[in-house]
CSV table of C-alpha atoms in Angstrom, one decimal:
chain,number,residue,atom,x,y,z
A,288,MET,CA,-81.2,42.7,-7.2
A,289,ARG,CA,-83.8,40.0,-7.5
A,290,ILE,CA,-82.3,36.5,-7.4
A,291,LEU,CA,-83.7,33.1,-8.3
A,292,VAL,CA,-81.9,30.1,-6.8
A,293,ILE,CA,-82.8,26.7,-8.3
A,294,GLY,CA,-82.7,23.7,-6.1
A,295,ARG,CA,-84.1,22.2,-2.9
A,296,GLY,CA,-81.2,20.9,-0.8
A,297,GLY,CA,-78.7,21.8,1.8
A,298,ARG,CA,-76.4,23.3,-0.8
A,299,GLU,CA,-79.1,25.7,-2.0
A,300,HIS,CA,-80.0,26.6,1.6
A,301,ALA,CA,-76.3,27.6,2.1
A,302,ILE,CA,-76.2,29.5,-1.2
A,303,VAL,CA,-79.4,31.4,-0.2
A,304,TRP,CA,-78.0,32.1,3.3
A,305,ALA,CA,-74.8,33.5,1.8
A,306,LEU,CA,-76.5,35.6,-0.9
A,307,LYS,CA,-78.9,37.0,1.8
A,308,LYS,CA,-75.9,38.8,3.4
A,309,SER,CA,-75.2,40.9,0.3
A,310,PRO,CA,-76.4,44.5,0.5
A,311,LYS,CA,-77.3,44.3,-3.2
A,312,VAL,CA,-79.9,41.7,-2.7
A,313,GLU,CA,-83.5,42.9,-2.7
A,314,LYS,CA,-85.3,39.6,-2.8
A,315,ILE,CA,-84.5,35.9,-3.3
A,316,PHE,CA,-86.8,33.3,-4.7
A,317,CYS,CA,-86.0,29.5,-4.6
A,318,ALA,CA,-87.5,26.9,-6.8
A,319,PRO,CA,-88.7,24.6,-5.3
A,320,GLY,CA,-86.8,25.2,-2.0
A,321,ASN,CA,-87.5,23.5,1.3
A,322,ALA,CA,-88.8,24.4,4.8
A,323,GLY,CA,-85.5,26.0,5.9
A,324,ILE,CA,-85.0,28.0,2.7
A,325,ALA,CA,-88.6,29.4,3.2
A,326,GLN,CA,-87.3,31.2,6.3
A,327,LEU,CA,-84.9,33.3,4.1
A,328,ALA,CA,-86.5,33.3,0.6
A,329,GLU,CA,-89.8,32.9,-1.1
A,330,ASN,CA,-90.3,29.3,-2.3
A,331,VAL,CA,-91.7,28.8,-5.8
A,332,GLU,CA,-93.5,25.5,-6.6
A,333,ILE,CA,-91.6,24.8,-9.8
A,334,GLY,CA,-89.4,21.8,-10.2
A,335,GLU,CA,-85.7,22.0,-11.2
A,336,MET,CA,-86.3,20.4,-14.6
A,337,GLU,CA,-89.3,22.5,-15.6
A,338,PHE,CA,-87.2,24.8,-17.8
A,339,ALA,CA,-90.0,26.7,-19.6
A,340,ARG,CA,-91.8,27.5,-16.4
A,341,LEU,CA,-88.6,28.6,-14.7
A,342,VAL,CA,-87.7,30.9,-17.6
A,343,GLY,CA,-91.3,32.2,-17.6
A,344,PHE,CA,-91.2,32.9,-13.9
A,345,ALA,CA,-87.8,34.7,-14.2
A,346,LYS,CA,-89.3,37.0,-16.9
A,347,GLU,CA,-92.5,37.7,-14.9
A,348,GLN,CA,-90.6,38.6,-11.8
A,349,ALA,CA,-87.8,40.6,-13.5
A,350,ILE,CA,-85.1,38.4,-12.1
A,351,ASP,CA,-81.7,39.9,-12.3
A,352,LEU,CA,-79.7,36.7,-11.7
A,353,VAL,CA,-80.4,33.0,-11.7
A,354,VAL,CA,-78.2,30.6,-9.7
A,355,VAL,CA,-78.4,26.9,-10.5
A,356,GLY,CA,-77.6,24.5,-7.7
A,357,PRO,CA,-78.1,20.9,-8.7
A,358,ASP,CA,-76.4,18.7,-11.4
A,359,ASP,CA,-79.4,17.4,-13.3
A,360,PRO,CA,-80.7,20.7,-14.7
A,361,LEU,CA,-77.1,21.8,-15.5
A,362,ALA,CA,-76.4,18.6,-17.4
A,363,ALA,CA,-79.7,19.0,-19.3
A,364,GLY,CA,-78.9,22.5,-20.5
A,365,ILE,CA,-80.8,24.9,-18.2
A,366,VAL,CA,-78.1,27.6,-18.4
A,367,ASP,CA,-78.4,27.6,-22.2
A,368,GLU,CA,-82.2,28.1,-21.8
A,369,PHE,CA,-81.8,31.1,-19.6
A,370,GLU,CA,-79.1,32.6,-21.9
A,371,ALA,CA,-81.3,32.1,-24.9
A,372,ALA,CA,-83.9,34.2,-23.0
A,373,ALA,CA,-81.3,36.9,-22.2
A,374,ILE,CA,-81.5,36.3,-18.4
A,375,PRO,CA,-78.2,36.4,-16.5
A,376,VAL,CA,-77.4,33.0,-15.1
A,377,TYR,CA,-74.6,31.6,-13.0
A,378,GLY,CA,-73.5,28.0,-14.0
A,379,PRO,CA,-71.9,26.1,-16.8
A,380,ARG,CA,-73.6,25.5,-20.2
A,381,LYS,CA,-74.7,22.0,-21.2
A,382,ASN,CA,-71.5,21.3,-23.1
A,383,ALA,CA,-69.3,22.3,-20.1
A,384,ALA,CA,-71.5,20.5,-17.5
A,385,GLU,CA,-70.7,17.2,-19.3
A,386,ILE,CA,-67.6,17.1,-17.2
A,387,GLU,CA,-69.9,15.8,-14.5
A,388,GLY,CA,-72.7,14.5,-16.6
A,389,SER,CA,-70.5,11.8,-18.2
A,390,LYS,CA,-67.7,10.2,-16.3
A,391,ILE,CA,-66.4,8.8,-19.6
A,392,PHE,CA,-66.1,12.3,-21.1
A,393,MET,CA,-64.3,13.5,-17.9
A,394,LYS,CA,-61.8,10.6,-17.9
A,395,ASP,CA,-61.1,10.9,-21.6
A,396,LEU,CA,-60.5,14.6,-21.2
A,397,LEU,CA,-58.0,14.0,-18.4
A,398,ARG,CA,-56.2,11.3,-20.4
A,399,LYS,CA,-56.0,13.5,-23.5
A,400,TYR,CA,-54.5,16.4,-21.5
A,401,SER,CA,-52.3,14.3,-19.2
A,402,ILE,CA,-54.0,15.4,-16.1
A,403,PRO,CA,-53.4,13.0,-13.1
A,404,THR,CA,-56.2,10.5,-12.6
A,405,ALA,CA,-56.6,6.8,-11.9
A,406,LYS,CA,-56.1,4.2,-14.7
A,407,TYR,CA,-59.4,3.2,-16.3
A,408,GLU,CA,-61.3,1.6,-19.1
A,409,THR,CA,-64.8,2.3,-20.3
A,410,PHE,CA,-67.6,0.0,-21.5
A,411,THR,CA,-71.0,0.0,-23.1
A,412,ASP,CA,-71.4,-3.8,-23.2
A,413,TYR,CA,-71.8,-5.9,-20.1
A,414,GLU,CA,-70.1,-9.0,-21.4
A,415,SER,CA,-67.0,-7.0,-22.4
A,416,ALA,CA,-66.9,-5.2,-19.1
A,417,LYS,CA,-67.3,-8.5,-17.3
A,418,ALA,CA,-64.4,-10.1,-19.2
A,419,TYR,CA,-62.2,-7.1,-18.5
A,420,LEU,CA,-63.1,-7.1,-14.8
A,421,ALA,CA,-62.2,-10.7,-14.5
A,422,GLN,CA,-58.6,-9.8,-15.4
A,423,GLN,CA,-58.3,-7.1,-12.9
A,424,SER,CA,-57.2,-7.2,-9.2
A,425,VAL,CA,-59.2,-6.0,-6.3
A,426,PRO,CA,-59.9,-3.5,-4.8
A,427,ILE,CA,-61.4,-1.9,-7.9
A,428,VAL,CA,-63.9,0.9,-8.6
A,429,ILE,CA,-67.1,0.5,-10.7
A,430,LYS,CA,-68.7,3.8,-11.8
A,431,ALA,CA,-71.9,4.4,-13.6
A,432,ASP,CA,-71.2,6.9,-16.4
A,433,GLY,CA,-74.2,9.2,-15.8
A,434,LEU,CA,-75.6,11.2,-12.9
A,435,ALA,CA,-76.8,9.0,-10.0
A,436,ALA,CA,-77.4,11.4,-7.1
A,437,GLY,CA,-73.8,10.9,-5.9
A,438,LYS,CA,-74.4,7.1,-5.4
A,439,GLY,CA,-73.2,5.7,-8.8
A,440,VAL,CA,-69.7,4.8,-7.6
A,441,THR,CA,-69.0,1.4,-5.9
A,442,VAL,CA,-65.6,0.7,-4.3
A,443,CYS,CA,-65.3,-3.1,-4.4
A,444,PHE,CA,-62.9,-4.9,-2.1
A,445,THR,CA,-63.6,-8.5,-3.2
A,446,ARG,CA,-64.2,-10.2,-6.5
A,447,GLU,CA,-67.8,-11.0,-5.5
A,448,GLU,CA,-68.5,-7.3,-4.7
A,449,ALA,CA,-67.1,-6.2,-8.0
A,450,ASP,CA,-69.1,-8.8,-10.0
A,451,LYS,CA,-72.3,-7.8,-8.2
A,452,ALA,CA,-71.7,-4.1,-8.6
A,453,LEU,CA,-71.1,-4.4,-12.4
A,454,GLU,CA,-74.2,-6.6,-12.8
A,455,GLU,CA,-76.4,-4.3,-10.7
A,456,THR,CA,-75.2,-1.2,-12.6
A,457,MET,CA,-75.4,-2.5,-16.2
A,458,VAL,CA,-78.0,-5.3,-16.1
A,459,SER,CA,-80.3,-4.6,-13.1
A,460,LYS,CA,-80.0,-0.9,-13.8
A,461,SER,CA,-79.9,0.1,-10.2
A,462,PHE,CA,-78.9,3.6,-11.3
A,463,GLY,CA,-81.2,3.7,-14.3
A,464,SER,CA,-79.8,4.8,-17.6
A,465,ALA,CA,-76.8,6.3,-15.8
A,466,GLY,CA,-75.5,2.7,-15.8
A,467,ASP,CA,-75.8,2.1,-19.6
A,468,LYS,CA,-72.1,2.9,-19.8
A,469,VAL,CA,-69.5,2.2,-17.0
A,470,VAL,CA,-66.0,3.1,-16.0
A,471,ILE,CA,-63.9,0.4,-14.4
A,472,GLU,CA,-61.2,2.2,-12.6
A,473,GLU,CA,-58.0,1.6,-10.6
A,474,PHE,CA,-58.5,1.9,-6.9
A,475,LEU,CA,-56.5,4.8,-5.4
A,476,GLU,CA,-55.2,4.6,-1.9
A,477,GLY,CA,-54.8,7.7,0.2
A,478,GLN,CA,-56.8,10.6,1.7
A,479,GLU,CA,-59.6,12.3,-0.1
A,480,MET,CA,-59.8,16.0,-0.6
A,481,SER,CA,-62.3,18.3,-2.2
A,482,ILE,CA,-61.4,21.6,-3.8
A,483,LEU,CA,-64.1,23.8,-5.2
A,484,ALA,CA,-63.2,26.7,-7.5
A,485,PHE,CA,-64.9,29.6,-9.0
A,486,VAL,CA,-64.1,29.4,-12.7
A,487,ASP,CA,-64.6,31.6,-15.7
A,488,GLY,CA,-62.9,30.2,-18.7
A,489,GLU,CA,-59.2,29.9,-17.9
A,490,THR,CA,-59.6,32.0,-14.7
A,491,VAL,CA,-59.6,29.7,-11.6
A,492,ARG,CA,-60.1,31.0,-8.1
A,493,ALA,CA,-59.9,28.1,-5.7
A,494,MET,CA,-61.9,28.0,-2.6
A,495,SER,CA,-60.7,26.7,0.8
A,496,PRO,CA,-60.4,22.9,0.6
A,497,ALA,CA,-62.8,20.6,2.4
A,498,GLN,CA,-63.0,16.9,3.1
A,499,ASP,CA,-66.2,14.8,2.7
A,500,HIS,CA,-67.3,11.6,4.3
A,501,LYS,CA,-69.1,9.5,1.7
A,502,GLN,CA,-69.9,6.2,3.4
A,503,VAL,CA,-73.0,6.0,5.6
A,504,PHE,CA,-71.4,4.5,8.7
A,505,ASP,CA,-68.5,5.4,11.0
A,506,ASN,CA,-64.9,4.4,9.9
A,507,ASP,CA,-66.0,4.7,6.2
A,508,LYS,CA,-68.1,1.6,6.3
A,509,GLY,CA,-71.3,0.9,4.3
A,510,PRO,CA,-72.6,2.1,1.0
A,511,ASN,CA,-71.8,5.4,-0.6
A,512,THR,CA,-74.1,8.3,0.0
A,513,GLY,CA,-74.4,11.9,-1.2
A,514,GLY,CA,-72.2,12.8,1.8
A,515,MET,CA,-72.6,12.4,5.5
A,516,GLY,CA,-70.5,15.3,6.7
A,517,THR,CA,-67.6,17.5,5.8
A,518,TYR,CA,-65.1,20.0,7.3
A,519,SER,CA,-62.9,22.9,6.2
A,520,PRO,CA,-60.0,23.8,6.3
A,521,LEU,CA,-57.7,20.8,6.2
A,522,PRO,CA,-54.9,21.6,8.7
A,523,HIS,CA,-53.5,18.0,8.5
A,524,ILE,CA,-52.8,18.4,4.7
A,525,ASP,CA,-49.7,20.2,3.6
A,526,SER,CA,-50.4,23.4,1.7
A,527,ALA,CA,-47.9,22.3,-1.0
A,528,ILE,CA,-50.2,19.4,-1.8
A,529,ILE,CA,-53.2,21.7,-2.1
A,530,GLU,CA,-51.3,24.0,-4.4
A,531,ASP,CA,-50.1,21.0,-6.4
A,532,ALA,CA,-53.8,20.0,-7.0
A,533,ILE,CA,-54.8,23.5,-8.0
A,534,GLU,CA,-51.8,24.0,-10.4
A,535,ASN,CA,-51.6,20.6,-11.9
A,536,ILE,CA,-55.3,19.4,-11.9
A,537,ILE,CA,-57.8,22.2,-11.7
A,538,LYS,CA,-56.2,24.9,-13.7
A,539,PRO,CA,-55.1,22.5,-16.6
A,540,THR,CA,-58.7,21.1,-16.6
A,541,ALA,CA,-60.1,24.6,-17.0
A,542,ARG,CA,-57.7,25.3,-19.9
A,543,ALA,CA,-58.5,21.9,-21.4
A,544,MET,CA,-62.2,22.8,-21.4
A,545,VAL,CA,-61.5,26.1,-23.2
A,546,SER,CA,-59.4,24.2,-25.8
A,547,GLU,CA,-62.3,21.8,-26.4
A,548,GLY,CA,-64.6,24.6,-27.1
A,549,ARG,CA,-66.5,24.1,-23.8
A,550,PRO,CA,-65.4,27.0,-21.6
A,551,PHE,CA,-66.5,26.4,-18.1
A,552,ARG,CA,-68.2,29.2,-16.1
A,553,GLY,CA,-69.5,28.4,-12.6
A,554,VAL,CA,-68.2,26.2,-9.8
A,555,LEU,CA,-65.8,23.4,-10.8
A,556,PHE,CA,-65.6,20.9,-8.0
A,557,ALA,CA,-62.5,18.5,-8.0
A,558,GLY,CA,-62.8,15.3,-6.0
A,559,LEU,CA,-59.2,14.3,-5.4
A,560,MET,CA,-57.2,11.5,-3.8
A,561,ILE,CA,-53.9,12.3,-2.2
A,562,THR,CA,-51.8,9.3,-3.2
A,563,LYS,CA,-48.1,8.5,-2.6
A,564,ASP,CA,-47.5,9.9,-6.1
A,565,GLY,CA,-49.4,13.1,-5.4
A,566,PRO,CA,-53.0,14.3,-5.9
A,567,LYS,CA,-55.0,12.4,-8.5
A,568,THR,CA,-58.5,13.2,-9.8
A,569,ILE,CA,-61.4,11.0,-8.7
A,570,GLU,CA,-64.2,13.1,-10.2
A,571,PHE,CA,-65.2,16.5,-11.3
A,572,ASN,CA,-68.6,18.1,-10.5
A,573,ALA,CA,-70.0,21.1,-12.4
A,574,ARG,CA,-71.5,22.8,-9.3
A,575,PHE,CA,-71.2,23.5,-5.6
A,576,GLY,CA,-70.8,20.3,-3.7
A,577,ASP,CA,-73.2,19.1,-1.1
A,578,PRO,CA,-72.4,19.1,1.8
A,579,GLU,CA,-69.0,20.8,1.1
A,580,THR,CA,-70.9,24.1,0.4
A,581,GLN,CA,-72.2,24.1,3.9
A,582,VAL,CA,-68.7,24.4,5.4
A,583,VAL,CA,-67.1,26.5,2.7
A,584,LEU,CA,-69.5,29.3,2.3
A,585,PRO,CA,-69.7,30.1,6.0
A,586,ARG,CA,-65.9,30.7,5.8
A,587,LEU,CA,-66.3,33.1,2.8
A,588,GLU,CA,-65.8,36.7,3.8
A,589,THR,CA,-66.2,38.2,0.3
A,590,ASP,CA,-69.8,39.0,-1.0
A,591,LEU,CA,-70.8,35.8,-2.9
A,592,LEU,CA,-73.1,37.9,-5.2
A,593,GLU,CA,-70.0,40.0,-6.2
A,594,ILE,CA,-68.2,36.8,-7.2
A,595,PHE,CA,-71.1,35.5,-9.3
A,596,LEU,CA,-71.4,38.9,-11.1
A,597,ALA,CA,-67.7,39.1,-11.7
A,598,SER,CA,-67.7,35.7,-13.3
A,599,ILE,CA,-70.5,36.7,-15.6
A,600,ASP,CA,-68.8,40.0,-16.5
A,601,GLY,CA,-65.5,38.3,-17.1
A,602,THR,CA,-63.7,40.1,-14.2
A,603,LEU,CA,-63.3,37.1,-11.8
A,604,ALA,CA,-59.5,37.5,-12.0
A,605,ALA,CA,-59.7,41.0,-10.5
A,606,ILE,CA,-61.9,40.3,-7.5
A,607,ASP,CA,-60.5,40.0,-4.0
A,608,ILE,CA,-61.7,36.7,-2.5
A,609,ARG,CA,-61.1,36.4,1.3
A,610,TRP,CA,-61.6,33.5,3.6
A,611,SER,CA,-62.0,33.3,7.4
A,612,ASP,CA,-59.4,31.6,9.5
A,613,GLU,CA,-62.1,29.8,11.5
A,614,ALA,CA,-63.0,26.2,10.9
A,615,ALA,CA,-66.4,24.7,10.1
A,616,VAL,CA,-67.7,21.1,10.5
A,617,CYS,CA,-70.9,19.8,9.1
A,618,VAL,CA,-72.7,16.7,10.5
A,619,VAL,CA,-75.5,15.4,8.3
A,620,LEU,CA,-78.6,14.0,10.0
A,621,ALA,CA,-80.2,11.4,7.8
A,622,SER,CA,-83.4,9.4,7.7
A,623,GLY,CA,-83.3,5.8,8.9
A,624,GLY,CA,-82.6,3.5,6.0
A,625,TYR,CA,-80.7,6.0,3.9
A,626,PRO,CA,-79.1,5.6,1.3
A,627,GLY,CA,-81.6,2.8,0.7
A,628,SER,CA,-85.3,3.3,1.0
A,629,TYR,CA,-86.6,5.4,3.9
A,630,PRO,CA,-89.9,6.7,5.3
A,631,LYS,CA,-90.7,10.5,5.2
A,632,GLY,CA,-93.0,12.8,7.1
A,633,PHE,CA,-91.6,12.5,10.7
A,634,PRO,CA,-91.8,15.7,12.8
A,635,ILE,CA,-88.4,17.3,13.5
A,636,ASP,CA,-88.0,18.6,17.0
A,637,GLY,CA,-85.4,21.0,18.5
A,638,LEU,CA,-84.8,23.2,15.5
A,639,ASP,CA,-85.8,26.3,17.5
A,640,SER,CA,-83.7,25.5,20.5
A,641,VAL,CA,-80.2,25.2,19.0
A,642,THR,CA,-78.2,27.5,21.3
A,643,VAL,CA,-74.6,26.6,20.4
A,644,PRO,CA,-72.8,29.8,19.5
A,645,GLY,CA,-72.2,30.1,15.7
A,646,ALA,CA,-74.1,27.0,14.8
A,647,LEU,CA,-76.0,26.8,11.5
A,648,VAL,CA,-78.7,24.4,10.5
A,649,PHE,CA,-79.0,23.9,6.7
A,650,HIS,CA,-82.1,22.1,5.6
A,651,ALA,CA,-81.7,19.4,3.0
A,652,GLY,CA,-84.7,17.1,3.0
A,653,THR,CA,-87.4,18.9,4.9
A,654,ALA,CA,-91.0,20.1,4.2
A,655,LEU,CA,-93.7,22.1,6.0
A,656,LYS,CA,-96.8,20.0,6.9
A,657,ASP,CA,-99.6,21.5,9.0
A,658,GLY,CA,-97.3,24.1,10.4
A,659,GLN,CA,-94.7,21.5,11.5
A,660,ILE,CA,-91.3,20.9,9.8
A,661,VAL,CA,-91.1,17.3,8.8
A,662,THR,CA,-88.5,14.9,7.2
A,663,ASN,CA,-88.8,14.8,3.4
A,664,GLY,CA,-85.6,13.2,2.1
A,665,GLY,CA,-82.6,10.9,2.8
A,666,ARG,CA,-80.3,13.6,4.0
A,667,VAL,CA,-82.5,15.8,6.3
A,668,LEU,CA,-80.3,18.4,7.8
A,669,GLY,CA,-76.7,19.6,7.8
A,670,VAL,CA,-75.7,20.9,11.2
A,671,VAL,CA,-72.6,23.2,11.0
A,672,GLY,CA,-70.4,24.1,14.0
A,673,ARG,CA,-67.9,26.9,13.8
A,674,GLY,CA,-64.8,27.5,15.9
A,675,ALA,CA,-61.2,28.7,16.2
A,676,GLY,CA,-60.1,25.2,15.0
A,677,ILE,CA,-61.4,21.9,13.9
A,678,ALA,CA,-61.8,20.5,17.4
A,679,GLU,CA,-63.9,23.4,18.6
A,680,ALA,CA,-66.0,23.5,15.4
A,681,ARG,CA,-66.5,19.7,15.6
A,682,ALA,CA,-67.6,19.9,19.3
A,683,ASN,CA,-70.1,22.7,18.4
A,684,ALA,CA,-71.5,20.8,15.5
A,685,TYR,CA,-72.2,17.6,17.5
A,686,ALA,CA,-73.5,19.6,20.4
A,687,ALA,CA,-76.0,21.4,18.1
A,688,ALA,CA,-76.9,18.1,16.4
A,689,ALA,CA,-77.7,16.3,19.7
A,690,GLY,CA,-80.6,18.7,20.4
A,691,ILE,CA,-82.4,17.9,17.1
A,692,THR,CA,-84.5,14.8,17.0
A,693,PHE,CA,-86.8,12.9,14.6
A,694,GLU,CA,-87.8,9.3,14.3
A,695,GLY,CA,-85.1,7.2,12.6
A,696,LYS,CA,-82.4,9.9,12.8
A,697,GLN,CA,-79.0,8.6,12.0
A,698,ASN,CA,-75.6,10.3,11.7
A,699,ARG,CA,-71.9,9.5,11.7
A,700,THR,CA,-70.0,10.2,14.9
A,701,ASP,CA,-66.6,10.5,13.4
A,702,ILE,CA,-66.9,13.5,11.1
A,703,ALA,CA,-63.5,15.4,11.0
A,704,ALA,CA,-61.9,12.9,13.4
A,705,LYS,CA,-59.0,12.4,11.1
A,706,ALA,CA,-58.2,16.0,11.3
A,707,LEU,CA,-57.5,15.7,15.0
A,708,VAL,CA,-54.9,13.0,14.8
């Protein structure tokens, strides 16, 4: 089969890597891809939002399956475009992708169907939001309604932080039009957990859970990022809690989407908080997480292509999905200054000399310049270590990461540390 993967980050590199293992795959294209993906697939210089060009390319190249990675094209209806052209595509349609594209839609859906989530109110007017915020206690969470590259959520621990976050989101437009509407949400205490699931309508096949580290600095300090590292499985979280989240949050949400006339087909990603009252929903994403994908897919033993095809054929419930017992830990190497402004174009050294057994290096923000791989984004690389348990996988990830250098390189040193306590 001839596959087109859409995207340019670490998530797409991991998807391409997993698909490459399928005996059914003849050739993989990636639009636009990155320097690491180019080692496994043929990169195509078409942007993720250039729908007409992507559809045209798929027709010209007789593509058998399109796999959409990022959130923006999904929210804008790229799946609908491919379906209209009768090209098989894996991912949710525009009306289903709204579960990520609008936090207000998502929160209202959960409220309507009594699915556990934090208490909240939504606003389109700054003055009304400011008046409501003044009546709330801190900590509190301010969320831009729309897509903001994983950075539109601010956890505010003081009144001053909350006022500033609201003003920056709604008045200064720090997240652009994504901040035209906001959710002001109750702060949930507990431990975060991510569960991704292959979903086809009401059929939900949960993947092995992972845990992300959102803040840029150690000990969960500093601003939110797209994710500085992650690990899977979660040996320190009781399996009953994981099952609770699947049965009482993810499956009811899939059924709710069907009831709303928005059946979801693709990867539904639940960001959860394990509170004293049980798991509650923080967010839903309509695609593979990044960097969660980088630790989940290396543990998948079933052919990923077979899962995609089963979803499209409506036979997902019948497929046998198996997971490895080994652990995986991903450490993100980021550009200096990220998640704020940062320079690009620095040469990356050490990529060819990673000798740690089982280590994987997924490229996120890289490019090829004059034969040299250089930095080209905020999150540059995701270095994955594998092992019999979290401790071994973590040690392997950091050992592999230590040998890779570029100017301004920054990374957290405490990824997966909580799992060792």
